[in-house]
Short mmCIF file of C-alpha atoms in Angstrom, two decimals:
data_model
loop_
_atom_site.label_atom_id
_atom_site.label_comp_id
_atom_site.label_asym_id
_atom_site.label_seq_id
_atom_site.Cartn_x
_atom_site.Cartn_y
_atom_site.Cartn_z
CA MET A 3 81.08 80.84 74.03
CA LYS A 4 80.30 77.13 74.40
CA HIS A 5 82.92 74.41 73.81
CA LEU A 6 85.83 76.52 75.07
CA LYS A 7 88.36 73.66 74.96
CA LYS A 8 87.63 72.86 71.31
CA TYR A 9 87.69 76.59 70.47
CA LYS A 10 91.14 76.83 72.06
CA ASP A 11 92.32 73.81 70.02
CA ILE A 12 91.14 75.48 66.80
CA VAL A 13 92.78 78.82 67.63
CA LEU A 14 96.07 77.12 68.55
CA PHE A 15 95.98 75.16 65.29
CA LEU A 16 95.50 78.42 63.35
CA TRP A 17 98.25 80.03 65.43
CA LYS A 18 100.61 77.15 64.62
CA TYR A 19 100.00 77.01 60.87
CA GLY A 20 98.51 80.41 59.98
CA ASP A 21 99.41 84.10 59.94
CA ARG A 22 100.15 84.82 63.61
CA LYS A 23 100.10 88.59 63.17
CA ALA A 24 96.63 88.50 61.56
CA ILE A 25 95.32 86.14 64.25
CA GLN A 26 96.69 88.37 67.03
CA GLU A 27 95.17 91.50 65.47
CA SER A 28 91.79 89.79 64.98
CA GLY A 29 91.42 89.27 68.74
CA MET A 30 91.04 85.49 68.48
CA MET A 31 93.81 84.94 71.03
CA VAL A 32 91.96 86.92 73.72
CA GLY A 33 91.29 84.56 76.61
CA VAL A 34 93.44 81.79 75.10
CA ASP A 35 96.37 81.17 77.45
CA VAL A 36 99.36 79.31 76.04
CA LYS A 37 101.27 77.36 78.67
CA GLU A 38 105.06 77.29 78.65
CA SER A 39 104.96 73.57 77.81
CA GLU A 40 102.80 74.27 74.73
CA HIS A 41 105.17 76.76 73.06
CA LYS A 42 107.44 74.06 71.59
CA ALA A 43 104.46 72.12 70.24
CA LEU A 44 103.15 75.26 68.52
CA LYS A 45 106.18 75.62 66.25
CA PHE A 46 105.29 75.18 62.56
CA ASP A 47 105.85 71.53 61.64
CA LYS A 48 104.70 70.40 58.21
CA SER A 49 105.08 66.71 59.12
CA ASN A 50 102.42 67.02 61.85
CA PHE A 51 99.92 69.05 59.80
CA ILE A 52 97.73 66.08 58.77
CA LYS A 53 97.81 64.52 62.23
CA ASP A 54 96.83 67.82 63.87
CA ILE A 55 93.77 68.10 61.60
CA GLN A 56 92.77 64.51 62.35
CA ASP A 57 93.11 65.21 66.08
CA LEU A 58 90.61 68.08 65.77
CA GLY A 59 87.89 65.62 64.71
CA PRO A 60 85.90 64.23 61.75
CA THR A 61 84.31 67.57 60.84
CA PHE A 62 87.74 69.15 60.43
CA ILE A 63 88.95 66.25 58.28
CA LYS A 64 86.00 66.87 55.95
CA LEU A 65 86.65 70.64 56.04
CA GLY A 66 90.28 70.02 55.11
CA GLN A 67 89.19 67.90 52.15
CA LEU A 68 86.85 70.68 51.00
CA LEU A 69 89.55 73.34 51.37
CA SER A 70 91.88 71.21 49.24
CA THR A 71 89.58 72.20 46.34
CA ARG A 72 90.08 75.95 46.95
CA PRO A 73 93.43 77.14 45.57
CA ASP A 74 91.97 80.65 45.53
CA LEU A 75 91.84 80.59 49.35
CA LEU A 76 95.03 78.75 50.33
CA SER A 77 98.62 78.67 49.12
CA ALA A 78 99.90 75.82 46.93
CA GLU A 79 101.84 74.43 49.92
CA TYR A 80 98.69 73.97 52.01
CA ILE A 81 96.66 72.66 49.05
CA GLU A 82 99.30 69.96 48.52
CA LEU A 83 99.27 69.04 52.22
CA LEU A 84 95.46 68.90 52.39
CA SER A 85 95.38 66.72 49.26
CA GLN A 86 97.25 64.10 51.29
CA LEU A 87 94.53 64.12 53.95
CA GLN A 88 93.12 60.60 53.95
CA ASP A 89 89.85 59.76 55.63
CA ASP A 90 91.24 56.54 57.19
CA LEU A 91 90.69 55.91 60.90
CA ASP A 92 90.61 52.98 63.31
CA HIS A 93 87.50 50.83 63.08
CA PHE A 94 84.95 50.65 65.91
CA PRO A 95 84.05 47.33 67.62
CA TYR A 96 81.82 44.74 65.95
CA GLU A 97 79.49 44.75 68.99
CA GLU A 98 78.58 48.36 68.19
CA VAL A 99 77.99 47.39 64.55
CA GLU A 100 75.50 44.74 65.70
CA GLU A 101 73.69 47.23 67.92
CA ILE A 102 73.39 49.87 65.17
CA VAL A 103 72.08 47.36 62.60
CA LYS A 104 69.47 46.09 65.07
CA ASP A 105 68.34 49.63 65.93
CA GLU A 106 68.13 50.70 62.28
CA LEU A 107 66.80 47.58 60.52
CA GLY A 108 64.78 46.19 63.42
CA VAL A 109 66.40 42.73 63.27
CA ARG A 110 69.70 41.13 64.29
CA ILE A 111 72.56 40.94 61.79
CA SER A 112 72.26 37.14 61.69
CA LYS A 113 68.63 37.44 60.58
CA ALA A 114 69.13 40.22 58.02
CA TYR A 115 72.24 38.74 56.39
CA ALA A 116 73.29 35.16 55.65
CA GLU A 117 76.93 36.15 56.15
CA PHE A 118 78.54 39.27 57.63
CA ASP A 119 82.31 39.79 57.93
CA LYS A 120 83.25 41.04 61.36
CA LYS A 121 86.43 42.69 60.07
CA PRO A 122 85.66 45.86 58.08
CA LEU A 123 87.01 46.39 54.57
CA ALA A 124 87.73 50.05 55.44
CA ALA A 125 87.06 52.57 58.21
CA ALA A 126 86.64 56.32 57.75
CA SER A 127 85.74 59.32 59.92
CA LEU A 128 81.97 58.93 59.49
CA GLY A 129 81.58 55.17 59.15
CA GLN A 130 83.03 51.83 58.14
CA VAL A 131 82.31 49.21 55.48
CA HIS A 132 81.75 45.45 55.87
CA LYS A 133 81.33 42.74 53.27
CA ALA A 134 78.19 40.59 53.64
CA LYS A 135 75.85 38.22 51.79
CA LEU A 136 72.07 38.38 51.63
CA ARG A 137 69.90 35.32 52.13
CA ASP A 138 69.16 35.21 48.39
CA GLY A 139 72.88 34.74 47.74
CA ARG A 140 73.75 38.27 46.56
CA GLU A 141 77.09 39.61 47.74
CA VAL A 142 76.78 43.09 49.22
CA VAL A 143 78.70 45.80 51.03
CA VAL A 144 77.23 47.32 54.21
CA LYS A 145 78.20 50.83 55.32
CA ILE A 146 77.65 51.50 59.03
CA GLN A 147 77.72 55.01 60.52
CA ARG A 148 79.98 55.52 63.54
CA PRO A 149 78.12 55.56 66.87
CA GLY A 150 77.58 59.10 68.20
CA ILE A 151 79.11 60.69 65.09
CA ARG A 152 76.03 62.76 64.21
CA LYS A 153 75.97 64.45 67.63
CA ARG A 154 79.72 65.13 67.49
CA VAL A 155 79.54 66.60 63.98
CA VAL A 156 76.64 68.89 64.95
CA GLU A 157 78.63 70.17 67.97
CA GLU A 158 81.74 70.76 65.85
CA LEU A 159 79.66 72.57 63.24
CA GLU A 160 78.34 74.89 65.98
CA ILE A 161 81.93 75.75 66.91
CA LEU A 162 82.92 76.34 63.29
CA GLU A 163 79.88 78.57 62.81
CA GLU A 164 81.01 80.76 65.72
CA VAL A 165 84.57 80.88 64.38
CA SER A 166 83.48 81.72 60.81
CA SER A 167 81.15 84.48 62.06
CA PHE A 168 83.99 85.93 64.14
CA LEU A 169 86.40 85.84 61.19
CA GLU A 170 83.93 87.53 58.84
CA LYS A 171 83.15 90.30 61.34
CA ASN A 172 86.70 90.95 62.55
CA THR A 173 89.14 90.15 59.75
CA ASP A 174 89.66 91.51 56.25
CA LEU A 175 90.34 88.01 54.91
CA GLY A 176 87.09 86.73 56.40
CA LYS A 177 85.13 89.46 54.62
CA ARG A 178 87.09 89.14 51.39
CA PHE A 179 86.55 85.39 51.06
CA ASP A 180 82.94 85.38 52.31
CA VAL A 181 83.76 82.85 55.06
CA ASN A 182 80.15 82.53 56.26
CA LYS A 183 78.94 81.45 52.82
CA LEU A 184 81.79 78.95 52.57
CA PHE A 185 80.83 77.51 55.95
CA LEU A 186 77.12 77.23 55.08
CA ASN A 187 77.97 75.31 51.89
CA PHE A 188 80.23 72.99 53.87
CA LYS A 189 77.60 72.49 56.58
CA GLY A 190 74.94 71.49 54.05
CA THR A 191 77.30 69.06 52.30
CA LEU A 192 78.38 67.37 55.54
CA LEU A 193 74.86 67.01 56.96
CA ARG A 194 73.73 65.41 53.69
CA GLU A 195 76.68 63.02 53.87
CA LEU A 196 75.48 61.89 57.31
CA ASP A 197 72.15 60.79 55.82
CA TYR A 198 72.67 57.45 54.06
CA HIS A 199 69.21 57.76 52.48
CA LYS A 200 70.67 60.65 50.48
CA GLU A 201 73.72 58.61 49.46
CA ALA A 202 71.43 55.78 48.29
CA GLN A 203 69.48 58.27 46.16
CA HIS A 204 72.74 59.62 44.73
CA MET A 205 73.95 56.12 43.82
CA ASN A 206 70.73 55.20 42.06
CA GLN A 207 70.54 58.55 40.25
CA LEU A 208 74.14 58.31 38.99
CA HIS A 209 73.57 54.67 37.96
CA GLU A 210 70.59 55.80 35.87
CA ASN A 211 72.41 58.81 34.39
CA LEU A 212 75.48 56.80 33.30
CA LYS A 213 73.84 53.56 32.19
CA GLY A 214 74.71 54.36 28.55
CA PHE A 215 78.47 54.07 29.20
CA GLU A 216 79.67 50.50 28.67
CA SER A 217 82.99 51.00 30.49
CA ILE A 218 81.52 52.47 33.70
CA VAL A 219 79.83 50.68 36.59
CA ILE A 220 77.90 52.29 39.46
CA ALA A 221 76.64 50.15 42.35
CA THR A 222 72.99 50.50 43.37
CA SER A 223 71.55 50.48 46.88
CA ILE A 224 69.37 47.73 48.32
CA ASP A 225 66.69 49.82 50.00
CA ASP A 226 65.09 47.07 52.10
CA TYR A 227 68.37 46.74 54.00
CA SER A 228 69.17 50.45 54.28
CA SER A 229 68.34 53.36 56.60
CA SER A 230 69.76 56.79 57.48
CA ARG A 231 72.68 55.08 59.33
CA VAL A 232 73.00 51.76 57.46
CA LEU A 233 73.53 51.52 53.70
CA THR A 234 73.52 48.16 51.91
CA MET A 235 74.69 48.19 48.29
CA GLU A 236 75.85 45.87 45.54
CA PHE A 237 79.33 44.39 45.93
CA ILE A 238 81.49 45.08 42.89
CA LYS A 239 84.39 42.69 42.42
CA GLY A 240 87.49 44.53 41.37
CA GLN A 241 90.82 46.03 42.28
CA ASN A 242 91.85 49.56 43.14
CA ILE A 243 93.44 51.09 40.04
CA THR A 244 96.54 52.09 42.02
CA LYS A 245 97.23 48.40 42.71
CA ILE A 246 96.84 46.89 39.24
CA SER A 247 99.98 45.29 37.82
CA PRO A 248 101.77 46.38 34.61
CA LEU A 249 100.74 43.06 33.04
CA ARG A 250 97.07 43.75 33.79
CA LYS A 251 97.37 47.18 32.18
CA LEU A 252 98.32 45.48 28.92
CA GLU A 253 95.03 43.55 28.98
CA ILE A 254 92.82 46.64 29.07
CA ASP A 255 91.97 49.37 26.55
CA GLY A 256 93.06 52.28 28.73
CA GLU A 257 92.36 54.91 26.05
CA LYS A 258 88.76 53.74 25.62
CA ILE A 259 88.15 53.61 29.39
CA CYS A 260 89.59 57.11 29.90
CA GLU A 261 87.58 58.52 27.01
CA ASP A 262 84.38 57.04 28.46
CA LEU A 263 85.30 58.31 31.92
CA PHE A 264 85.97 61.88 30.73
CA GLU A 265 82.82 61.89 28.60
CA ALA A 266 80.81 60.58 31.57
CA TYR A 267 82.13 63.39 33.78
CA LEU A 268 81.47 66.01 31.13
CA GLN A 269 77.91 64.68 30.90
CA GLN A 270 77.54 64.87 34.69
CA ILE A 271 78.84 68.45 34.71
CA VAL A 272 77.21 70.05 31.66
CA VAL A 273 74.13 67.88 31.00
CA ASP A 274 72.91 66.31 34.24
CA GLY A 275 74.09 68.99 36.68
CA PHE A 276 74.78 66.20 39.18
CA MET A 277 78.34 65.00 39.70
CA HIS A 278 80.26 62.42 41.71
CA ALA A 279 82.63 64.92 43.31
CA ASP A 280 85.30 62.61 44.74
CA PRO A 281 86.75 60.32 42.03
CA HIS A 282 90.19 60.05 43.64
CA PRO A 283 92.06 56.81 42.80
CA GLY A 284 90.96 55.21 46.08
CA ASN A 285 87.33 55.44 44.90
CA VAL A 286 87.99 54.04 41.40
CA TYR A 287 88.16 50.27 40.85
CA LEU A 288 88.93 48.15 37.79
CA THR A 289 86.40 45.30 37.65
CA GLU A 290 87.09 41.72 36.61
CA ASP A 291 85.55 42.40 33.17
CA ASN A 292 87.78 45.48 32.62
CA LYS A 293 85.29 48.19 33.48
CA VAL A 294 85.72 51.15 35.83
CA ALA A 295 83.61 51.30 38.99
CA LEU A 296 83.03 54.65 40.78
CA LEU A 297 82.57 54.15 44.51
CA ASP A 298 81.49 56.30 47.49
CA LEU A 299 78.69 58.70 46.55
CA GLY A 300 78.83 60.55 49.88
CA MET A 301 80.22 63.69 48.25
CA VAL A 302 78.34 64.99 45.21
CA ALA A 303 77.93 68.38 43.55
CA HIS A 304 74.75 69.95 42.15
CA ILE A 305 75.52 72.39 39.34
CA SER A 306 73.07 75.09 38.28
CA ASN A 307 71.84 75.26 34.69
CA GLU A 308 73.57 78.61 34.09
CA LEU A 309 76.92 77.35 35.40
CA ARG A 310 76.59 74.15 33.33
CA GLN A 311 76.25 76.15 30.13
CA ASN A 312 79.09 78.46 31.08
CA TYR A 313 81.36 75.54 31.96
CA LEU A 314 80.74 73.86 28.59
CA LYS A 315 81.63 77.12 26.84
CA LEU A 316 84.73 77.47 29.03
CA ILE A 317 86.18 74.01 28.34
CA LEU A 318 85.54 74.44 24.61
CA HIS A 319 87.24 77.86 24.64
CA ILE A 320 90.26 76.39 26.47
CA SER A 321 90.55 73.21 24.39
CA GLU A 322 90.35 75.22 21.14
CA GLY A 323 92.71 77.96 22.33
CA ARG A 324 90.15 80.81 22.25
CA THR A 325 91.89 82.76 24.99
CA SER A 326 89.96 86.04 24.88
CA ASN A 327 86.61 84.22 24.99
CA ALA A 328 87.74 82.17 28.00
CA ILE A 329 88.92 85.30 29.84
CA GLU A 330 85.64 87.15 29.24
CA LEU A 331 83.63 84.16 30.45
CA LEU A 332 85.73 83.68 33.59
CA ALA A 333 85.39 87.38 34.43
CA GLN A 334 81.63 87.11 33.94
CA ILE A 335 81.10 84.16 36.31
CA SER A 336 83.53 85.40 39.00
CA ARG A 337 82.76 87.46 42.08
CA LYS A 338 85.01 90.53 42.06
CA GLY A 339 86.58 91.52 45.37
CA PRO A 340 87.42 95.08 46.44
CA GLU A 341 91.03 94.69 45.26
CA ALA A 342 90.23 93.07 41.88
CA ASP A 343 93.06 93.61 39.36
CA GLU A 344 91.47 93.03 35.95
CA GLU A 345 94.60 93.70 33.90
CA ARG A 346 96.68 91.16 35.85
CA PHE A 347 93.77 88.70 35.78
CA ARG A 348 93.67 88.82 31.97
CA MET A 349 97.44 88.42 31.70
CA LEU A 350 97.66 85.40 34.05
CA ILE A 351 94.69 83.57 32.50
CA SER A 352 96.00 84.22 28.98
CA ASP A 353 99.45 82.85 29.85
CA LEU A 354 97.97 79.75 31.48
CA ILE A 355 95.72 78.86 28.54
CA GLN A 356 98.46 79.43 25.96
CA GLU A 357 100.92 77.26 27.89
CA ASN A 358 98.59 74.27 28.01
CA GLN A 359 97.04 74.22 24.57
CA ASN A 360 97.24 70.91 22.62
CA ALA A 361 99.04 68.96 25.38
CA SER A 362 98.53 65.28 26.18
CA VAL A 363 97.73 64.10 29.68
CA ASP A 364 101.33 63.03 30.30
CA GLU A 365 102.37 66.63 29.61
CA ILE A 366 99.57 68.54 31.33
CA ASP A 367 96.75 67.77 33.76
CA THR A 368 93.32 69.19 32.90
CA GLY A 369 92.51 69.39 36.60
CA LYS A 370 95.68 71.36 37.24
CA VAL A 371 94.71 73.74 34.45
CA MET A 372 91.33 74.33 36.10
CA PHE A 373 93.03 74.71 39.49
CA GLY A 374 95.50 77.10 37.87
CA LEU A 375 92.64 79.23 36.54
CA ILE A 376 91.01 79.35 39.98
CA THR A 377 94.36 80.12 41.66
CA ALA A 378 95.20 82.90 39.19
CA ALA A 379 91.74 84.39 39.65
CA GLY A 380 92.12 84.31 43.45
CA GLN A 381 95.49 86.10 43.24
CA CYS A 382 93.71 88.94 41.42
CA ASP A 383 90.76 88.99 43.88
CA PHE A 384 88.39 87.27 41.43
CA HIS A 385 86.54 84.40 43.13
CA MET A 386 85.02 81.50 41.19
CA PRO A 387 81.81 79.70 42.22
CA LEU A 388 82.32 76.87 44.74
CA GLU A 389 80.90 74.33 42.27
CA LEU A 390 83.68 75.18 39.82
CA SER A 391 86.26 74.38 42.51
CA LEU A 392 84.64 70.97 43.04
CA VAL A 393 84.70 70.39 39.28
CA GLY A 394 88.39 71.32 39.22
CA LYS A 395 89.14 68.89 42.06
CA ALA A 396 87.19 66.10 40.34
CA LEU A 397 89.12 66.67 37.10
CA LEU A 398 92.38 66.72 39.05
CA ASN A 399 91.53 63.27 40.43
CA LEU A 400 90.53 62.07 36.95
CA ASP A 401 93.97 63.11 35.73
CA LEU A 402 95.50 60.74 38.29
CA VAL A 403 93.25 57.95 37.01
CA ALA A 404 94.23 58.73 33.41
CA HIS A 405 97.94 58.71 34.30
CA THR A 406 97.46 55.21 35.67
CA LEU A 407 95.37 53.72 32.87
CA ALA A 408 96.53 55.61 29.74
CA PRO A 409 99.38 58.15 30.14
CA GLY A 410 99.11 59.24 26.49
CA PHE A 411 95.41 60.11 26.70
CA ASN A 412 94.65 63.65 25.42
CA PRO A 413 91.68 65.18 27.29
CA ASN A 414 91.39 68.18 24.94
CA LYS A 415 90.85 65.88 21.97
CA ALA A 416 88.26 63.97 23.97
CA ILE A 417 86.45 67.22 24.77
CA ARG A 418 86.42 68.34 21.12
CA LYS A 419 85.37 64.87 19.96
CA ASN A 420 82.44 64.70 22.39
CA ALA A 421 81.30 68.34 22.15
CA MET A 422 78.58 67.61 19.57
CA SER A 423 77.39 64.56 21.51
CA LEU A 424 77.11 66.69 24.66
CA MET A 425 75.19 69.40 22.81
CA ASN A 426 72.75 66.77 21.48
CA LYS A 427 72.20 65.47 25.02
CA ILE A 428 71.58 69.00 26.30
CA MET A 429 69.05 69.65 23.52
CA TYR A 430 67.36 66.30 24.13
CA LYS A 431 67.08 67.06 27.84
CA GLU A 432 65.57 70.49 27.15
CA LEU A 433 62.99 68.87 24.83
CA LYS A 434 61.80 66.32 27.38
CA PRO A 435 57.99 66.11 27.80
CA GLN A 436 57.94 67.91 31.17
CA HIS A 437 59.72 70.93 29.66
CA PHE A 438 57.47 70.82 26.59
CA PHE A 439 54.29 70.70 28.70
CA SER A 440 55.52 73.63 30.81
CA ALA A 441 56.05 75.70 27.66
CA LEU A 442 52.68 74.50 26.33
CA LEU A 443 50.88 75.70 29.48
CA GLU A 444 52.54 79.12 29.20
CA GLY A 445 51.51 79.27 25.53
CA LYS A 446 47.94 78.25 26.44
CA GLU A 447 47.76 81.10 28.99
CA LEU A 448 49.10 83.56 26.39
CA LEU A 449 46.51 82.47 23.79
CA GLU A 450 43.64 82.64 26.31
CA LYS A 451 44.45 86.23 27.31
CA MET A 452 45.51 87.48 23.87
CA PRO A 453 41.97 88.41 22.55
CA GLU A 454 41.20 90.43 25.68
CA ARG A 455 44.55 92.23 25.50
CA LEU A 456 44.18 92.92 21.75
CA ASN A 457 40.67 94.35 22.33
CA LYS A 458 42.06 96.73 24.94
CA ILE A 459 44.87 97.87 22.63
CA ILE A 460 42.54 98.39 19.62
CA GLY A 461 39.99 100.23 21.80
CA ASN A 462 42.64 102.58 23.14
CA VAL A 463 43.92 103.26 19.62
CA ALA A 464 40.35 104.02 18.40
CA ASP A 465 39.74 106.39 21.32
CA ASN A 466 43.11 108.06 20.80
CA ASN A 467 44.14 107.00 24.32
CA ILE A 468 47.52 105.58 23.38
CA LYS A 469 50.21 107.67 25.00
CA VAL A 470 53.92 107.33 24.50
CA LYS A 471 56.07 108.68 27.29
CA VAL A 472 59.54 109.72 26.22
CA ASP A 473 62.03 110.91 28.82
CA ALA A 474 64.14 112.94 26.41
CA PHE A 475 67.02 115.27 27.21
CA ASP A 476 65.81 118.94 27.53
CA GLU A 477 68.66 121.18 26.36
CA ARG A 478 66.72 124.36 27.26
CA GLN A 479 66.52 123.27 30.88
CA MET A 480 70.23 122.51 30.84
CA MET A 481 71.06 125.98 29.41
CA LYS A 482 68.94 127.64 32.10
CA GLY A 483 70.92 125.71 34.68
CA PHE A 484 74.24 126.79 33.17
CA GLN A 485 73.01 130.41 33.08
CA LYS A 486 72.01 130.24 36.76
CA VAL A 487 75.45 128.92 37.71
CA ALA A 488 77.18 131.65 35.66
CA ASN A 489 75.04 134.35 37.33
CA ARG A 490 75.90 132.98 40.77
CA ILE A 491 79.61 133.05 39.99
CA THR A 492 79.37 136.64 38.68
CA VAL A 493 77.46 137.87 41.76
CA GLY A 494 79.91 136.06 44.01
CA LEU A 495 82.89 137.73 42.33
CA ILE A 496 81.26 141.19 42.66
CA LEU A 497 80.56 140.62 46.37
CA ALA A 498 84.12 139.40 46.90
CA ALA A 499 85.44 142.54 45.13
CA LEU A 500 83.32 144.78 47.40
CA VAL A 501 84.67 143.05 50.53
CA ILE A 502 88.28 143.32 49.35
CA GLY A 503 87.77 146.95 48.23
CA SER A 504 86.21 147.96 51.57
CA ALA A 505 89.14 146.34 53.40
CA LEU A 506 91.66 148.32 51.33
CA MET A 507 89.74 151.61 51.82
CA MET A 508 89.85 151.25 55.60
CA ASN A 509 93.32 152.90 55.50
CA VAL A 510 92.17 155.87 53.33
CA GLN A 511 91.93 159.20 55.27
CA THR A 512 88.55 160.92 54.62
CA ASP A 513 86.21 163.42 56.29
CA PHE A 514 83.21 161.15 55.64
CA THR A 515 83.15 158.52 58.41
CA LEU A 516 80.65 156.06 59.87
CA PHE A 517 81.21 154.54 63.30
CA GLY A 518 84.72 156.02 63.24
CA TYR A 519 85.71 154.29 59.96
CA PRO A 520 85.89 155.60 56.37
CA GLY A 521 82.29 155.91 55.17
CA ILE A 522 82.87 154.51 51.65
CA ALA A 523 84.51 151.39 53.12
CA ILE A 524 81.60 150.81 55.54
CA VAL A 525 78.99 151.31 52.76
CA SER A 526 80.84 148.85 50.47
CA PHE A 527 81.04 146.27 53.28
CA LEU A 528 77.31 146.62 54.10
CA LEU A 529 76.40 146.23 50.42
CA ALA A 530 78.54 143.08 50.20
CA THR A 531 76.97 141.65 53.37
CA THR A 532 73.42 142.37 52.19
CA GLY A 533 74.16 140.83 48.78
CA ALA A 534 75.66 137.69 50.34
CA ILE A 535 72.62 137.21 52.62
CA ALA A 536 70.23 137.70 49.68
CA LEU A 537 72.18 135.19 47.56
CA ALA A 538 72.18 132.61 50.37
CA ILE A 539 68.40 133.01 50.92
CA HIS A 540 67.78 132.56 47.19
CA ILE A 541 69.91 129.41 47.04
CA PHE A 542 68.35 127.74 50.09
CA PHE A 543 64.69 128.68 49.63
CA TYR A 544 64.03 129.22 45.92
CA ASP A 545 66.23 126.76 43.97
CA GLU A 546 63.94 123.74 44.58
CA SER A 547 60.98 125.55 43.01
#
């Protein structure tokens, strides 16, 4: 195996924080020597959990953030710890920023931008952000990818692929949770996040999708100053919602903003099928004109049409207290494991929905409800689609935003209020010209071929060539089968009686003997043997015919 040192670091991390017995039995510790000096450091220490993940590298930080959305895989304790995992790292030198911009844009920073702040606004595991100004006077933000990060991420993904394959082949948990599929989803997400062209497309798409919401702002990219490693976007003046003062909160209509925000997310989930998947408070700003800006489109979720429809049904069932409908739908969209406990699943889901019906956001978090559903399902070996976990995490973050802006906001009322609007948007989307033309082409093909097909049908009817094949149940055949079985049993009993009778007659004294034994006993035994051979031949050679 390549990258032995990193592999050892991963195994020791799992040994420190995981199930040591399971790791030992899996064989992962084979070839991994633990020095005497390392034993103390390998004692479980919750306070070092976040730091230990960060020490493993950027790929593992991103993996930790993804796993924080999977309460069906990890315990509540680890989910809470991973939720604290912040993607904040030391910034890299300005000289490297200059070099990357020149390589990517083909010109020096001083030529591309009128102003460019040397000190970054923020630095994360994959890149850092600088404020700048274009030569036409527009204020912008420039996101620069860390030097060498792509190569490092690819190497760390190779290691994780080996580890996930090993876990799936050698551990019950790996097979149960489909670790390889989880890894492939994560790999695709992370590689897309490394391509700033993709993030620019995501920003522009979300801006277009949400342009009808007055309270929501999405920055757009400036493509002439962007590449796969450099992303220039509009600068939005505002303040992180976690830092706004109580006095400022009095100046805004928090209820209206939260209602727009929830409706916008419901539209992303059930209408557009394209969602900003990371709306944690650090990515949500309050602008100077009292609007909400959603930042950082690196992490998005694409939701299939089938799951969109099922999710809309699910949230309506939950918000209206239709427990049995919600349970049936959750069972339908889940993947059942080998130890699935359907009775317990129904009981846990029912209790959870009943507990949280008609609560306001200061009493219950919609995201926690969704996480609770996923957790309860996981406990019963029912596994929800990954996209649903991302939706749950997004809603959990929206709850934090709602707590900040409008603690009395009731998400269930917002869902019921906007249900008809969402249905109208879904219908409108389905009736778009491209869908209509597709249906029209299929109809055209049907009409073109209909005369030919009708001629064939009418001709066959006229020639009496229409045949209807019915595979009906033949009771006569079944009775013959029963009769054959009964005959076999009868013959078998007779043969068994002959064998037992001949054995008993062996002790009877008689003048008639064969081979020194009572003759009647020998004759009975030979008859039984001949009958048994004949029955066996009939079974093996004649039954198929």
